[in-house]
Amino acid sequence: MTTEPKQLFVNLFEMACVSHITHGLWPLPGNNRERFADLDYWLELARLLEHGGFDGIFLADVIGAYDVFRGGPETALREGLQSPNLDPLLLVPAMAAVTDRLGFGVTFSTTYEPPFAFARRMSTLDHLTKGRIGWNIVTSYLPNAARNFGLDDEVPHDERYRRAEEYLDVLYKLWEGSWDDDAVIADREARVFTDPAKVRYIDHVGERHRVAGPHIVHPSPQRTPVLFQATGSPAGIEFAGRHAEVVFTGGRTSEEFRRNADGMRDSAERHDRQRDDVKFIAMAGVIVGRTTEEAEDKWRLYQQQSSLDGILAHSSLPVDLTAFPRDITVREALARAEFPAERVPFLPLDKTVGQALDFVKNSRDDRFLVVGDAKTVADEIERWLDEDGLDGINLRQYHSFETARDFADLVIPELRRRGRLPQAGERSATLRERLFGDGDGRLPERHPAARYRGGANLHEPALAEAALPTR
Amino acid sequence: MTTEPKQLFVNLFEMACVSHITHGLWPLPGNNRERFADLDYWLELARLLEHGGFDGIFLADVIGAYDVFRGGPETALREGLQSPNLDPLLLVPAMAAVTDRLGFGVTFSTTYEPPFAFARRMSTLDHLTKGRIGWNIVTSYLPNAARNFGLDDEVPHDERYRRAEEYLDVLYKLWEGSWDDDAVIADREARVFTDPAKVRYIDHVGERHRVAGPHIVHPSPQRTPVLFQATGSPAGIEFAGRHAEVVFTGGRTSEEFRRNADGMRDSAERHDRQRDDVKFIAMAGVIVGRTTEEAEDKWRLYQQQSSLDGILAHSSLPVDLTAFPRDITVREALARAEFPAERVPFLPLDKTVGQALDFVKNSRDDRFLVVGDAKTVADEIERWLDEDGLDGINLRQYHSFETARDFADLVIPELRRRGRLPQAGERSATLRERLFGDGDGRLPERHPAARYRGGANLHEPALAEAALPTR
């Protein structure tokens, strides 16, 4: 008896800015990153991904400047580090116009904008893409983002998750509970578009939000977009176990990754879901060449060009280690800066400043990084799938569009030969069906959003109350 | 000496719903309105408009249900009256992907969503469309919209304009003041994307908003989108005189229209702008046929099919006149409903209910309505331009795509022959240049937004304070 090999889900990781996660590389010859505000950039990229066999494009986002490092936004601006940065939701309709199957993941924060407007935006995108949309749920972390939305500083971490619980409750009521599937009848003879008996107010009254409804958009193919989340904190793991369908996680080793994934699956079970209701996607670095040497040359170039300033500004490290002599220890540098070492436990305190900076710049310490020819890469990806239990990757870009084109030209055909990717054109209709391989594109009945279907439970006390971490 | 004849600016008036303003017509044979949630509808339409010679498409919006009439949303739902209704901003990138010159007007309310996020969305759209975006500034009027955004009822009318003043002040600081034109240098050799000396925080602290900035998007072709507004109230006229570049207005007669336009020009002068800094666009009904008879037949069909229920629900009239005998007076009907007649002075109180309803259903009492062949229509449009001083029209749709196609096939060639429209492909780059015929696509120096250029006045007391109507 043979079983089908496990297949990979392949996203390109993107952001509408010059320098997303591989800082210092935008000036490389032929790199298109500075065209990020040009619509044609996104149309070309979307066509390349769809024709190349990618499953989706995943758009990161921030809503403020990285202005902690060196006490201002100057480094981030110079590096093009996630600023300027366009609204990611607005890129999707354009890319949908030139593709039929490509999935779209968009990042949006539950902390600052009204849920009614966001519910409508996602329903609009799910209609326009015919069910190809996913949402990366974030709660925002930049202090400057808070200051752009009327606050003095970030909302504390666990409080952000409390708020996110209520936010999702409102969204589920609008997406799942406000309209029945057969509400729109479009009966030309009777001249009735919607049957009003199948539509209802939600009348949500919660701690932070009051939303009457009805939802302003009729049911879309998936209703609730595919729910993505990236997290590691205890509050975040509880939240993801309850809500997330796809979790971004990673690890320095296979063991660390599996531990993270198992913790998340445990959390899903605690919330009456099944262990395989959650899929795992890791950000992966794949540098592939026609030969091993070609791949190694590229990787060396990327490391040489990598910008330490960009990495440090991105990390929001409040102490500028580059301002200290390279031969003193990190601990000594922090002491000179009068900065408490216990606030930065992730730093190698007893290494020299020089060693620490070299480590940051050249880190290869990641389970999901591979450099080599197509065979080497495919072998490694098979290990990720079979040994680690990974379900998919968010491909990190070093060069646009070379990274994506190399993967499409060299890796995808090899993975197809091995049965690790579907053949061209084989993918099913909605993003959710593609990820989970069955169902009708809707959330399963055991997901908490389903409790509002048909208008049930709309006027019960918010489920979120019970699930909230205590303050 | 001859002068060039005045040219017309032609928008199609649209909304992402079944029934926008011509209720009861969506079931007509061949009408595509029920495809409003299908991306292809918008792609087909955008291509038709661009190739047909339209200048733009103008998207209306509401963010709640019409649930005043008959005390609930049932009539509006049955009619498809502006519900369901997709987010209009998300349609623009898709239409931009298949056009090069078509302009886009989008409606967005200053009352409920944070200005930082909206500033970013519009800057994104201005980049993606290469300067083809306009914004119809509204303050929202539906009670249900208020209840979707956490309030018990509408914010009172003049207070909404007070809030809008501050909202615009924040937007102008972000759009005009936060980045200099030469901030983005994209210097590959120096590996510097943005010169940080040319970017600044705005640190807005006002009555309702606190926004730090810097703006998250670099300067787009127009920076501030073209500012549209529709208003008639005293507070609205003051606001438009200060901010609007294009005002939607109308009138039952030529005199009424000219009085409205003159009042708006007076207001512009009071705000240190010039009388011709404001253009006027009227919603126009143009029913054109190859013969007069064909046009009259269409018009009769549209009137027969017109839905009185749709019109009444759209009007948010709190008394349902259809529930009374047709032969009593409106005044008597209101008395029976115990509804104070002074709250609805626009109703013909001494006519019978039957007369009032017939009038509502068949009203032709509009200066900007013409039914006839191409010559008749073009003659009438020339009168609108030359006698009334109109600058453009928002074409009301009765049938999608027939209304637009008829106008493109029959009226546009005739107006071109008369020099009333540019020849194909002649229009200039940005929407603002197209409307005003000169400049660099930016607001003129005398517009209040210009005071923040180069970072000036950012930390002065908000200009809005002085301009606010007293409470």
Tab-separated table of C-alpha atoms in Angstrom, chain B residues 229-232 237 246-264 279-285 365-369 384 388-394 396:
chain	number	residue	atom	x	y	z
B	229	GLN	CA	-17.932	67.499	-2.195
B	230	ALA	CA	-21.713	67.509	-2.439
B	231	THR	CA	-23.520	69.896	-0.141
B	232	GLY	CA	-26.213	72.513	0.228
B	237	ILE	CA	-21.098	75.548	1.848
B	246	VAL	CA	-15.216	70.100	-7.449
B	247	VAL	CA	-18.722	70.496	-6.047
B	248	PHE	CA	-21.658	68.320	-6.988
B	249	THR	CA	-24.707	70.422	-7.153
B	250	GLY	CA	-27.901	70.576	-9.113
B	251	GLY	CA	-31.139	72.447	-9.376
B	252	ARG	CA	-34.659	72.195	-10.676
B	253	THR	CA	-34.024	75.188	-12.923
B	254	SER	CA	-31.123	76.982	-14.510
B	255	GLU	CA	-31.579	79.863	-12.050
B	256	GLU	CA	-31.515	77.553	-9.054
B	257	PHE	CA	-28.347	75.867	-10.262
B	258	ARG	CA	-26.617	79.197	-10.913
B	259	ARG	CA	-27.654	80.466	-7.481
B	260	ASN	CA	-26.143	77.337	-5.875
B	261	ALA	CA	-22.915	77.673	-7.837
B	262	ASP	CA	-22.600	81.403	-7.112
B	263	GLY	CA	-23.099	80.787	-3.388
B	264	MET	CA	-20.281	78.288	-3.468
B	279	LYS	CA	-15.703	73.367	-10.619
B	280	PHE	CA	-19.319	72.210	-10.721
B	281	ILE	CA	-20.572	68.797	-11.651
B	282	ALA	CA	-24.251	67.862	-11.683
B	283	MET	CA	-25.801	64.446	-11.634
B	284	ALA	CA	-27.399	64.204	-15.062
B	285	GLY	CA	-29.922	61.897	-16.642
B	365	ASP	CA	-38.342	68.193	-12.569
B	366	ASP	CA	-34.589	68.443	-12.963
B	367	ARG	CA	-32.550	70.913	-14.968
B	368	PHE	CA	-30.066	68.188	-15.917
B	369	LEU	CA	-32.284	65.597	-17.542
B	384	TRP	CA	-25.679	73.391	-19.557
B	388	ASP	CA	-25.662	77.498	-16.695
B	389	GLY	CA	-21.901	77.420	-16.288
B	390	LEU	CA	-21.786	73.694	-15.562
B	391	ASP	CA	-18.368	72.032	-15.870
B	392	GLY	CA	-19.219	68.363	-15.932
B	393	ILE	CA	-21.739	65.635	-15.297
B	394	ASN	CA	-22.068	62.534	-13.204
B	396	ARG	CA	-26.921	58.563	-13.799
